[in-house]
Each structure stands twice: as structure tokens, then as C-alpha cells.
mmCIF file of C-alpha atoms in Angstrom:
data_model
loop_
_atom_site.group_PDB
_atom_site.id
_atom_site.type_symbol
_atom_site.label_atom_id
_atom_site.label_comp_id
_atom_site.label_asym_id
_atom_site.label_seq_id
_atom_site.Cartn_x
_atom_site.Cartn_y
_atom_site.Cartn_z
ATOM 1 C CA UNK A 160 -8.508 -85.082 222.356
ATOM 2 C CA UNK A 161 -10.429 -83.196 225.240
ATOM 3 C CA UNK A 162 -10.974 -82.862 228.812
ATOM 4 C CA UNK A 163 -13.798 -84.686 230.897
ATOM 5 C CA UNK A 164 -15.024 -83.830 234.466
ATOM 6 C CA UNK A 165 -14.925 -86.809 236.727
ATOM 7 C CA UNK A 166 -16.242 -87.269 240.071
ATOM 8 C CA UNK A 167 -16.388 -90.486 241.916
ATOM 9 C CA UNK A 168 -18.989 -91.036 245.102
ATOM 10 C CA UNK A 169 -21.132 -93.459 247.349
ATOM 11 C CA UNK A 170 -24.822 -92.456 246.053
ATOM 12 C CA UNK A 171 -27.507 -92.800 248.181
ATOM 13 C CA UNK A 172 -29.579 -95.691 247.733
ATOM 14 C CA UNK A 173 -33.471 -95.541 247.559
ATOM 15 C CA UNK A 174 -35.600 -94.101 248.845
ATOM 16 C CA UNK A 175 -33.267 -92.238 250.903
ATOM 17 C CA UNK A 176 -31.748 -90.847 247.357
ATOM 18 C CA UNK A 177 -34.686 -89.411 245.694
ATOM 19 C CA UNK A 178 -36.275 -88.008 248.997
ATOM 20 C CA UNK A 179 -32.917 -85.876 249.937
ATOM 21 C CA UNK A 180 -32.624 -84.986 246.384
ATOM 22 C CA UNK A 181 -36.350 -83.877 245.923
ATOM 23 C CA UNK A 182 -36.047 -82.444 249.195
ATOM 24 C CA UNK A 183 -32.715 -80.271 248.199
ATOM 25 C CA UNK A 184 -34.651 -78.959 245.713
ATOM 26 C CA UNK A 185 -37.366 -77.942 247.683
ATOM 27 C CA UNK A 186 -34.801 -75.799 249.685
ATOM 28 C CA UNK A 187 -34.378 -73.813 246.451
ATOM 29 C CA UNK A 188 -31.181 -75.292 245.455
ATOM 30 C CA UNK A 189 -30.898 -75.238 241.304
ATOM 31 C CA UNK A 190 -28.108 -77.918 241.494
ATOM 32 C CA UNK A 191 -30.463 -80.358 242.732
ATOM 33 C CA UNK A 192 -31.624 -82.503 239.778
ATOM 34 C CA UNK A 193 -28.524 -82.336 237.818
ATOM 35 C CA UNK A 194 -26.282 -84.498 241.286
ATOM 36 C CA UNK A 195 -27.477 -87.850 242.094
ATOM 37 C CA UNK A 196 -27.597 -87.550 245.706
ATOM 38 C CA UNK A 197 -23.849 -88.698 246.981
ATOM 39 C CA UNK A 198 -21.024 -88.771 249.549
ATOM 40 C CA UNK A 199 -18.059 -87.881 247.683
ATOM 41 C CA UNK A 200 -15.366 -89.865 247.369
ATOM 42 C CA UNK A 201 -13.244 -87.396 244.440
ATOM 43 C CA UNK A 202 -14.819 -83.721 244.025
ATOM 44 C CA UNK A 203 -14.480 -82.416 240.400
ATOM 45 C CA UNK A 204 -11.735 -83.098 238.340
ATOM 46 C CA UNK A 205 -10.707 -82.867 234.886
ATOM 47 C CA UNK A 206 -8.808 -85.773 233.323
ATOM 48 C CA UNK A 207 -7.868 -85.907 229.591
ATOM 49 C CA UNK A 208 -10.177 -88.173 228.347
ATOM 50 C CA UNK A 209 -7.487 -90.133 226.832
ATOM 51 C CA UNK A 210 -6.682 -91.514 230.329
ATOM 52 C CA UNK A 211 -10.334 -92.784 230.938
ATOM 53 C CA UNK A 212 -8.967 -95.919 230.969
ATOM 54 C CA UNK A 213 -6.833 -95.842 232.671
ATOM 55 C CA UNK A 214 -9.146 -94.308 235.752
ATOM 56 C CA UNK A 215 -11.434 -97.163 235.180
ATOM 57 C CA UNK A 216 -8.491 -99.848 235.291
ATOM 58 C CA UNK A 217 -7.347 -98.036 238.405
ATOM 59 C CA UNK A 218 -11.119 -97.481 240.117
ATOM 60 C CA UNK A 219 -11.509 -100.989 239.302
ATOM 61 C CA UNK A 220 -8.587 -102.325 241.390
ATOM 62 C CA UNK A 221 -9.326 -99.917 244.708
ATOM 63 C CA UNK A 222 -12.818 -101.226 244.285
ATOM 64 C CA UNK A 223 -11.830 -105.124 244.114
ATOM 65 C CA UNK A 224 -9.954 -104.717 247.659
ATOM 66 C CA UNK A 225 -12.754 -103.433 249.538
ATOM 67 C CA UNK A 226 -15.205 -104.920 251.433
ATOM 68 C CA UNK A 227 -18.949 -103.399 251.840
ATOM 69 C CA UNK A 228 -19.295 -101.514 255.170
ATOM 70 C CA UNK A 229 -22.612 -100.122 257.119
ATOM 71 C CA UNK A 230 -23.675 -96.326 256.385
ATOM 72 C CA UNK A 231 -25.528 -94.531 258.543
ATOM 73 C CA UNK A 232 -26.841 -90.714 258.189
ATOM 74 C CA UNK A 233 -27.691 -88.816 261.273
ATOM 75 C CA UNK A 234 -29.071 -85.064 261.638
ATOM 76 C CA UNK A 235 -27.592 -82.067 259.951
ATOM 77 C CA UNK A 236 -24.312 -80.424 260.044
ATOM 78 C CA UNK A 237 -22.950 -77.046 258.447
ATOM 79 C CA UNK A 238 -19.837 -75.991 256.977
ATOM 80 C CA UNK A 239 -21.180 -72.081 256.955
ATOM 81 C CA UNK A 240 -18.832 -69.669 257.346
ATOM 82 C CA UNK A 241 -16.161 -71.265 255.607
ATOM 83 C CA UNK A 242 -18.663 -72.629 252.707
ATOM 84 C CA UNK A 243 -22.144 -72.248 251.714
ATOM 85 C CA UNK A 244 -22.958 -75.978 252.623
ATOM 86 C CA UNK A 245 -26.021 -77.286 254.760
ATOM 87 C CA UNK A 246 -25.357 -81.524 254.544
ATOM 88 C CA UNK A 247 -26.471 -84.464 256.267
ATOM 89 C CA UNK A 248 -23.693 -86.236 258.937
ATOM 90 C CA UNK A 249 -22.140 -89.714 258.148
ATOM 91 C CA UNK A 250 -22.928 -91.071 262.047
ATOM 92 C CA UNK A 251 -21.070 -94.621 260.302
ATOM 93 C CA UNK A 252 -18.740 -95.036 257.900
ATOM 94 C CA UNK A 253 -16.535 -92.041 257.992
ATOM 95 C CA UNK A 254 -13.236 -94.221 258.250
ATOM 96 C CA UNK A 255 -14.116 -96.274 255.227
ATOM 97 C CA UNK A 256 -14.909 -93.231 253.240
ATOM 98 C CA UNK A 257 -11.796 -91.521 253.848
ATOM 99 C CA UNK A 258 -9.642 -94.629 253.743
ATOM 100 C CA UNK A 259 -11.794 -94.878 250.119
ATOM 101 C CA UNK A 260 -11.026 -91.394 249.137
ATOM 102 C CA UNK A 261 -7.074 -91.437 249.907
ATOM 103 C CA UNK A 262 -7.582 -94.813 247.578
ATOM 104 C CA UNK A 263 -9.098 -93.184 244.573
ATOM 105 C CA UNK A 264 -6.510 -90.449 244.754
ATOM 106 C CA UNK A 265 -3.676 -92.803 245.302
ATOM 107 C CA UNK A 266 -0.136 -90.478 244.290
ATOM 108 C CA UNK A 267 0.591 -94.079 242.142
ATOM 109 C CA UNK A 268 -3.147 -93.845 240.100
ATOM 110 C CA UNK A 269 -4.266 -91.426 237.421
ATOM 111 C CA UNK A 270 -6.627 -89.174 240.016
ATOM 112 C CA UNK A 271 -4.116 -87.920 241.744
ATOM 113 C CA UNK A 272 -4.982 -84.378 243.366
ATOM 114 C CA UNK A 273 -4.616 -82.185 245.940
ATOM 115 C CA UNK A 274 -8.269 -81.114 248.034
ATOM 116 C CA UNK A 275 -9.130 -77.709 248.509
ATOM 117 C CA UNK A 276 -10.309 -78.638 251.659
ATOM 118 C CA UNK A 277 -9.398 -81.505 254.093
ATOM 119 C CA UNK A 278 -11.718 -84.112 253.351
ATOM 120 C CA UNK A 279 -15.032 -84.668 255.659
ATOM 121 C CA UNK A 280 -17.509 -86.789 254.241
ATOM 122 C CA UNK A 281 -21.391 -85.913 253.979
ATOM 123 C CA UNK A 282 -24.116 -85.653 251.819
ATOM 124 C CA UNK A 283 -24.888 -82.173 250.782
ATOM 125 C CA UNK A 284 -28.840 -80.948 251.141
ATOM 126 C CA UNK A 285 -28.362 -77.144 250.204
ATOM 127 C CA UNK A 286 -25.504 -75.598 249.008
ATOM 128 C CA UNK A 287 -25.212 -71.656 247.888
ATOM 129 C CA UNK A 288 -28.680 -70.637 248.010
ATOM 130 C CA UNK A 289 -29.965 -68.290 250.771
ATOM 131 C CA UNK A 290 -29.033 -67.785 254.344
ATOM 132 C CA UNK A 291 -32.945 -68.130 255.399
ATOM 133 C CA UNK A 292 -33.020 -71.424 253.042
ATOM 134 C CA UNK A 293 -30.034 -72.832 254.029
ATOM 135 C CA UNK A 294 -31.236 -72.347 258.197
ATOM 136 C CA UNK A 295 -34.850 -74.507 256.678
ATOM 137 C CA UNK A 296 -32.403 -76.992 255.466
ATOM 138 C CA UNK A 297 -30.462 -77.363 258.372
ATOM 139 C CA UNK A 298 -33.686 -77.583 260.834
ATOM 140 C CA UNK A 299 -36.248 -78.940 258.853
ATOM 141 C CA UNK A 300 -33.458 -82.351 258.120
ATOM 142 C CA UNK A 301 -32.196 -82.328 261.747
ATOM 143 C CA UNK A 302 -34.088 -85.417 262.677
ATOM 144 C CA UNK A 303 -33.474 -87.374 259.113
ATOM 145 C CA UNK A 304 -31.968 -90.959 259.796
ATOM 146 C CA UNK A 305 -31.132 -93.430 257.300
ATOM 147 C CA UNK A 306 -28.649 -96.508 257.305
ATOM 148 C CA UNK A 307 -27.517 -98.796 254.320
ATOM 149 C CA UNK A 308 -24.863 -101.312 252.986
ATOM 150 C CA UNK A 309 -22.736 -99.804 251.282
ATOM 151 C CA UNK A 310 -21.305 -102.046 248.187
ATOM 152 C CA UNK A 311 -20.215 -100.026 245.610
ATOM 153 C CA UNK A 312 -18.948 -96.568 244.572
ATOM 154 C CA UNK A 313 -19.245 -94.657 240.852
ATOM 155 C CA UNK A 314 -17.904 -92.961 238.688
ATOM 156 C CA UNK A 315 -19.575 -90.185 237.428
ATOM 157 C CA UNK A 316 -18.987 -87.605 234.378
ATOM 158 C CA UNK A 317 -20.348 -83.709 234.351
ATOM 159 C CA UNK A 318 -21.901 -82.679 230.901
ATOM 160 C CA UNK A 319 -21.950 -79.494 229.517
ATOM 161 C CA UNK A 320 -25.468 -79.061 231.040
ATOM 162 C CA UNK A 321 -24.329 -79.521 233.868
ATOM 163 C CA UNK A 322 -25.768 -82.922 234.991
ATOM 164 C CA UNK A 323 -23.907 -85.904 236.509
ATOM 165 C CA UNK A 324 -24.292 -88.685 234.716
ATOM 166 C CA UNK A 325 -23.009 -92.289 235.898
ATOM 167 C CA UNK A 326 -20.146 -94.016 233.754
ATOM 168 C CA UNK A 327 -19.507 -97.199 235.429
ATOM 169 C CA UNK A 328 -20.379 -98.518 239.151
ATOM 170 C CA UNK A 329 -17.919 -100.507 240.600
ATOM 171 C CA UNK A 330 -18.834 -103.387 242.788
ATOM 172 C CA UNK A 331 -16.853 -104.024 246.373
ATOM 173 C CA UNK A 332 -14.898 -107.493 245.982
ATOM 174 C CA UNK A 333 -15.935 -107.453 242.363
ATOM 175 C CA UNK A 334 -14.677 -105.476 239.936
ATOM 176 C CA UNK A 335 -16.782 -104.033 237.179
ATOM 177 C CA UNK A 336 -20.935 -103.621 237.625
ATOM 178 C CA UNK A 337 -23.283 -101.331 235.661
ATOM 179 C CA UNK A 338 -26.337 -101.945 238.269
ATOM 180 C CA UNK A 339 -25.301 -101.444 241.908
ATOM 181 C CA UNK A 340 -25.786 -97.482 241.647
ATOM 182 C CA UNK A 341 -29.277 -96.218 241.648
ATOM 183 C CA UNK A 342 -30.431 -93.653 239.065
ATOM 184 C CA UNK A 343 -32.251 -90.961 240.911
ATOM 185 C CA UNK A 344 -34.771 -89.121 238.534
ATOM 186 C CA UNK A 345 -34.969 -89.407 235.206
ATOM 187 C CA UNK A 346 -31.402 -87.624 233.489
ATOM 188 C CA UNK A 347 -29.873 -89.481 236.084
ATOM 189 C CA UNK A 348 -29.574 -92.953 234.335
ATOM 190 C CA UNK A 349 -26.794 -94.849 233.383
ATOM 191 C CA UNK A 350 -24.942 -92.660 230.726
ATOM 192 C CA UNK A 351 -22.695 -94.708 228.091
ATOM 193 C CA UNK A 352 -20.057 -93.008 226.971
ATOM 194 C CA UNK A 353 -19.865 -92.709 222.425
ATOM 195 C CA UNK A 354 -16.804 -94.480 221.224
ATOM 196 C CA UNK A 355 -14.590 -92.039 219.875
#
């Protein structure tokens, strides 16, 4: 018995993904290839791995009630002083997001957690790397614009390398899919998990 790190989030699809995650590495950002670029829907949390699933039962259930909703990014915002952050706005679908969020961390489900922060969803582009790159990031994305259907949300796992690797997408309406979440680079891909 051991301890996973879960995260669950909206990626972005392509080519909006791969250009915002190339792009946050540009900025200088060493996070960059290991996170798919997302809007999160449950920051970092570590579950004993013995309840996987029963996080996949209960992802699988929010997931089945929803219905896909329109996405839109717009410009750049920051959450500097407070945090290190440089992101790209949600211009559409905050409400869904947050209604999602409060979903995944239902006080009835197995994800139940507090946030350090109240929740505002966005899609990171630089986060704790200089002031000077941070400021690039912030003007040089200022005009990106990208809108989407959103469908499905996943669930992700951190490895010991640090990398975020997808366990499951869940489809809107649908339960259970393994395809509706784009891999984004190549250690990106969809990770099965080893029995046992």
C-alpha cells in the first residue's frame, strides 16, 4: 500500500495544447513538458492508492451528469503578488468549471479537500520563473484567443519524475473513454497503470 498524486483537469485540445505548452517553455518555465497543458479542475492530491477505485467510480458518475459546454481563452491574467502565476483567462466557461470542480470534490466522494486558494480557473503559461520572464509571458500571450467544446475531463497521476501522466479520460454523458484527452508531447501519452 502507497500514496499516489492525483490531479483531475480540462486539457487543452490541439493545437492550442502543444503551442501554450511549447510556448511555456519558451518562457523558461522547467515544469513545462512534464503538465499537459490544463484548466484544473482538482490541484494535487494524494489519495491512497487503494481508493483508486473508488475515485474512478466516483469521477465516472460527476462525468455522466454533465453536458459538454463552449471554452473560450482570452488574453492574459496574473495572480503576482499573491503567487508566481502568469495564465491565460477562461473568457467562457468559468461557471461550468467551478460547478465541475465543487463536483469532483463533492464532501460525499473520495476527493474531498479543502483549496489553498479559492478556486479561479485558468490555464497557467509561466509559473515561478523570473519576474522579467513572467512580464514576456504576460505581454507576449495578451492577444492569444482560442475556443473549444469541451467534452471531457481527466484524470491524471504525478510520477516520481515529476511528469503528469493521464489515467483515464472521462467522457461528458458517457462514462468511461481512454481517447477524448489529447497527449501533448511525447511522455504525455496515455499512462496505464501496472496491476498490483
Amino acid at each position: 500500500m502507497g500514496t499516489v498524486t492525483l490531479g483531475v483537469s480540462i486539457a487543452v485540445p490541439e493545437p492550442y495544447g502543444s503551442l501554450l505548452q511549447k510556448r511555456r517553455a519558451g518562457f523558461g518555465d522547467p515544469a513545462a513538458h512534464g503538465i499537459p497543458t490544463h484548466v484544473t479542475l482538482l490541484p494535487p492530491t494524494e489519495v491512497d492508492d487503494s481508493r483508486l477505485p473508488a475515485v474512478e467510480e466516483h469521477l465516472a458518475g460527476v462525468a455522466a451528469g454533465v453536458h459538454p459546454f463552449p471554452m473560450r481563452l482570452s488574453g492574459t491574467g496574473t495572480f503576482r503578488p499573491l503567487s508566481p502565476v502568469v495564465y491565460v483567462q477562461l473568457a467562457e466557461g468559468v461557471s461550468a468549471c467551478t460547478w465541475l470542480q465543487q463536483r469532483v470534490r463533492d464532501a460525499s466522494g473520495p476527493l474531498v479537500r479543502e483549496l489553498q486558494f479559492p478556486y479561479h480557473p485558468h490555464v497557467t503559461v509561466a509559473h515561478g520563473i523570473s519576474e522579467e520572464a513572467m512580464d514576456r509571458a504576460y505581454e507576449e500571450l495578451a492577444e492569444f484567443e482560442a475556443g473549444w467544446t469541451c467534452s471531457s475531463f481527466g484524470l491524471y497521476e504525478q510520477g516520481a519524475d515529476g511528469v503528469w501522466r493521464k489515467l483515464h479520460a472521462y467522457e461528458f454523458g458517457g462514462g468511461l473513454s481512454t481517447s477524448s484527452v489529447p497527449a501533448q508531447g511525447s511522455p504525455l501519452g496515455t499512462h496505464t497503470r501496472a496491476a498490483g
